[in-house]
Amino acid sequence: MPARNVKGNVQAQDKILYVANKLGLSSLKYMQATTRVIYDQSVTAATQHTLFEGAAGRAFPLTNLGANGNQFQVDEALLVEKIAFFIPDADDGQNFAGSTNRSFKFDLIIGNKTVMKDVVVEAGGQQAFYNDGTAASLVIDLEGVGILIPPQVEFKLNVKVMNTATRESVSSRVGCYLFGTGVLLNFNTSI
């Protein structure tokens, strides 16, 4: 198979177009995408968590994924551009507490591939580009790169909670948001 000739920089949204073209949806480039936010949380304190896996068994407000759980429907995809962590302050998952002494080390797994490994997000670290009151953000920005979660492929995050100063494991609740560009891959055709 001949090598692909790439001219210029490949944009993050080009990944969505590539998947759409492989699925036979050449008209996607003329459609409007949307901003999408998905989240999941574990309200049981532990040192390690697996988020998004088993989300179909959790109700809102613990997650907003619904019955399909940790995979999108056949006509959905998400280009992840930001990953944010938070600490739920109660078992009901309705509120969260700020964190100035927690770090999160995580792996993002899509299908059977680890696409981000041992990534650390720290309170007040270089990725913290805004403050929420007195609590520094726990957001990592993937803008310009983006990671595509295609339709009908399971995804999850393995998260380890650590003390920011000592790097020791800490038992804590944890939640995660995935922000990005969402698309509905419309397979309808008119004759």
Short mmCIF file of C-alpha atoms in Angstrom, two decimals:
data_model
loop_
_atom_site.label_atom_id
_atom_site.label_comp_id
_atom_site.label_asym_id
_atom_site.label_seq_id
_atom_site.Cartn_x
_atom_site.Cartn_y
_atom_site.Cartn_z
CA MET A 1 0.00 0.00 0.00
CA PRO A 2 1.51 3.35 -0.98
CA ALA A 3 2.34 5.93 1.68
CA ARG A 4 -0.18 8.70 2.17
CA ASN A 5 0.97 12.13 1.07
CA VAL A 6 0.00 14.63 3.78
CA LYS A 7 0.27 18.29 2.91
CA GLY A 8 0.20 20.74 5.80
CA ASN A 9 -0.79 20.01 9.35
CA VAL A 10 -3.45 17.48 10.20
CA GLN A 11 -6.08 19.15 12.37
CA ALA A 12 -7.83 17.38 15.23
CA GLN A 13 -11.18 17.51 13.40
CA ASP A 14 -9.55 15.75 10.43
CA LYS A 15 -9.65 12.60 12.57
CA ILE A 16 -13.45 12.77 12.65
CA LEU A 17 -13.58 13.29 8.88
CA TYR A 18 -11.23 10.36 8.34
CA VAL A 19 -13.47 8.01 10.34
CA ALA A 20 -16.58 9.35 8.59
CA ASN A 21 -15.02 8.78 5.16
CA LYS A 22 -14.07 5.22 6.13
CA LEU A 23 -17.73 4.69 7.05
CA GLY A 24 -18.85 6.11 3.69
CA LEU A 25 -20.05 9.47 5.01
CA SER A 26 -18.38 11.93 2.68
CA SER A 27 -20.98 14.66 3.39
CA LEU A 28 -19.96 15.04 7.06
CA LYS A 29 -17.62 17.91 6.21
CA TYR A 30 -20.66 20.00 5.31
CA MET A 31 -22.44 19.35 8.62
CA GLN A 32 -22.22 21.27 11.89
CA ALA A 33 -20.56 19.48 14.81
CA THR A 34 -21.48 20.18 18.41
CA THR A 35 -19.70 20.59 21.72
CA ARG A 36 -20.20 17.50 23.85
CA VAL A 37 -19.46 16.83 27.51
CA ILE A 38 -19.66 13.39 29.07
CA TYR A 39 -18.83 12.51 32.64
CA ASP A 40 -18.71 9.66 35.11
CA GLN A 41 -17.84 9.46 38.79
CA SER A 42 -17.04 6.97 41.50
CA VAL A 43 -18.52 8.07 44.83
CA THR A 44 -16.83 5.28 46.82
CA ALA A 45 -13.48 6.35 48.26
CA ALA A 46 -10.59 4.25 46.91
CA THR A 47 -7.00 4.69 45.73
CA GLN A 48 -7.76 3.41 42.20
CA HIS A 49 -10.88 3.83 40.08
CA THR A 50 -12.10 2.69 36.68
CA LEU A 51 -14.35 5.36 35.23
CA PHE A 52 -16.85 5.03 32.36
CA GLU A 53 -16.72 1.22 32.48
CA GLY A 54 -20.06 -0.02 33.80
CA ALA A 55 -21.60 3.45 33.44
CA ALA A 56 -24.80 1.92 32.05
CA GLY A 57 -25.51 0.65 35.56
CA ARG A 58 -25.29 4.11 37.13
CA ALA A 59 -28.08 6.66 36.95
CA PHE A 60 -27.95 10.42 36.47
CA PRO A 61 -26.43 12.44 38.20
CA LEU A 62 -23.60 9.93 38.74
CA THR A 63 -23.06 9.79 34.96
CA ASN A 64 -24.66 11.27 31.87
CA LEU A 65 -23.95 8.35 29.54
CA GLY A 66 -27.25 6.49 29.84
CA ALA A 67 -28.11 2.96 28.77
CA ASN A 68 -25.26 2.59 26.24
CA GLY A 69 -22.68 3.09 28.97
CA ASN A 70 -19.09 3.39 27.86
CA GLN A 71 -19.60 3.15 24.12
CA PHE A 72 -21.32 5.48 21.70
CA GLN A 73 -24.15 4.44 19.44
CA VAL A 74 -23.51 3.49 15.83
CA ASP A 75 -24.03 7.09 14.71
CA GLU A 76 -21.99 8.95 17.38
CA ALA A 77 -18.35 9.86 17.88
CA LEU A 78 -16.43 12.17 20.23
CA LEU A 79 -13.16 13.97 19.62
CA VAL A 80 -11.80 14.47 23.18
CA GLU A 81 -10.11 17.85 23.52
CA LYS A 82 -10.05 18.30 27.31
CA ILE A 83 -10.02 15.90 30.27
CA ALA A 84 -11.00 17.24 33.69
CA PHE A 85 -11.11 15.64 37.13
CA PHE A 86 -13.19 16.51 40.19
CA ILE A 87 -13.91 15.09 43.63
CA PRO A 88 -17.58 14.36 44.45
CA ASP A 89 -18.31 15.55 47.98
CA ALA A 90 -21.17 13.10 48.71
CA ASP A 91 -22.54 9.73 47.63
CA ASP A 92 -25.32 11.33 45.58
CA GLY A 93 -22.82 12.83 43.12
CA GLN A 94 -24.65 16.15 42.95
CA ASN A 95 -21.89 18.43 44.21
CA PHE A 96 -18.12 18.43 44.09
CA ALA A 97 -15.36 19.76 46.28
CA GLY A 98 -12.28 21.62 45.15
CA SER A 99 -8.95 19.87 45.38
CA THR A 100 -5.71 21.62 46.17
CA ASN A 101 -3.80 18.56 47.37
CA ARG A 102 -4.83 15.81 44.94
CA SER A 103 -3.21 14.66 41.72
CA PHE A 104 -4.62 12.12 39.30
CA LYS A 105 -2.55 9.66 37.31
CA PHE A 106 -4.58 8.03 34.56
CA ASP A 107 -4.65 5.79 31.51
CA LEU A 108 -7.21 6.36 28.75
CA ILE A 109 -8.13 3.09 27.06
CA ILE A 110 -10.17 2.97 23.85
CA GLY A 111 -11.07 -0.52 22.69
CA ASN A 112 -8.07 -2.62 23.65
CA LYS A 113 -5.53 0.18 23.09
CA THR A 114 -4.07 2.43 25.76
CA VAL A 115 -3.96 5.81 24.00
CA MET A 116 -2.75 7.84 27.01
CA LYS A 117 -0.61 6.16 29.66
CA ASP A 118 0.51 7.37 33.08
CA VAL A 119 -0.60 10.96 32.45
CA VAL A 120 -0.57 13.08 35.61
CA VAL A 121 -2.96 15.99 36.19
CA GLU A 122 -2.15 18.14 39.20
CA ALA A 123 -3.90 20.91 41.05
CA GLY A 124 -2.11 24.10 40.11
CA GLY A 125 0.05 22.31 37.55
CA GLN A 126 0.88 23.67 34.11
CA GLN A 127 -2.39 22.36 32.72
CA ALA A 128 -4.42 24.37 35.28
CA PHE A 129 -5.41 27.33 33.13
CA TYR A 130 -8.25 28.66 35.27
CA ASN A 131 -9.40 28.76 38.88
CA ASP A 132 -12.84 27.89 40.21
CA GLY A 133 -13.03 30.21 43.20
CA THR A 134 -10.11 29.18 45.39
CA ALA A 135 -9.68 25.70 43.88
CA ALA A 136 -7.30 25.31 40.97
CA SER A 137 -8.58 23.43 37.96
CA LEU A 138 -7.64 19.85 37.23
CA VAL A 139 -7.88 20.01 33.44
CA ILE A 140 -5.53 18.77 30.74
CA ASP A 141 -5.93 20.37 27.33
CA LEU A 142 -5.54 18.22 24.21
CA GLU A 143 -6.55 20.97 21.81
CA GLY A 144 -4.87 20.67 18.45
CA VAL A 145 -4.30 16.96 19.01
CA GLY A 146 -7.57 15.43 20.14
CA ILE A 147 -8.27 11.77 20.71
CA LEU A 148 -11.14 10.24 18.78
CA ILE A 149 -13.56 7.80 20.42
CA PRO A 150 -15.30 6.14 17.46
CA PRO A 151 -18.80 4.63 17.41
CA GLN A 152 -19.47 1.35 19.25
CA VAL A 153 -16.01 1.07 20.79
CA GLU A 154 -15.75 0.78 24.58
CA PHE A 155 -13.61 3.28 26.46
CA LYS A 156 -12.55 3.75 30.07
CA LEU A 157 -10.16 5.62 32.34
CA ASN A 158 -8.07 3.91 34.99
CA VAL A 159 -7.37 6.58 37.60
CA LYS A 160 -5.03 6.57 40.59
CA VAL A 161 -5.52 9.32 43.19
CA MET A 162 -2.34 10.72 44.76
CA ASN A 163 -1.31 13.36 47.27
CA THR A 164 0.19 16.21 45.23
CA ALA A 165 3.10 16.81 47.61
CA THR A 166 4.10 13.27 48.58
CA ARG A 167 2.92 11.29 45.50
CA GLU A 168 1.51 8.65 47.86
CA SER A 169 -1.78 6.95 47.00
CA VAL A 170 -4.79 8.55 48.67
CA SER A 171 -8.24 7.10 49.16
CA SER A 172 -10.72 9.50 47.60
CA ARG A 173 -13.82 9.76 45.45
CA VAL A 174 -13.17 10.86 41.87
CA GLY A 175 -15.01 11.99 38.79
CA CYS A 176 -13.98 12.82 35.25
CA TYR A 177 -15.33 14.95 32.41
CA LEU A 178 -14.41 14.44 28.76
CA PHE A 179 -14.99 17.63 26.74
CA GLY A 180 -14.80 17.77 22.98
CA THR A 181 -16.36 17.89 19.55
CA GLY A 182 -19.24 15.50 19.14
CA VAL A 183 -20.76 14.44 15.84
CA LEU A 184 -23.82 12.52 14.79
CA LEU A 185 -22.85 10.39 11.83
CA ASN A 186 -26.07 10.51 9.84
CA PHE A 187 -26.32 7.41 7.67
CA ASN A 188 -29.65 8.45 6.13
CA THR A 189 -29.54 8.99 2.41
CA SER A 190 -32.24 10.47 0.22
CA ILE A 191 -33.11 9.04 -3.16
#
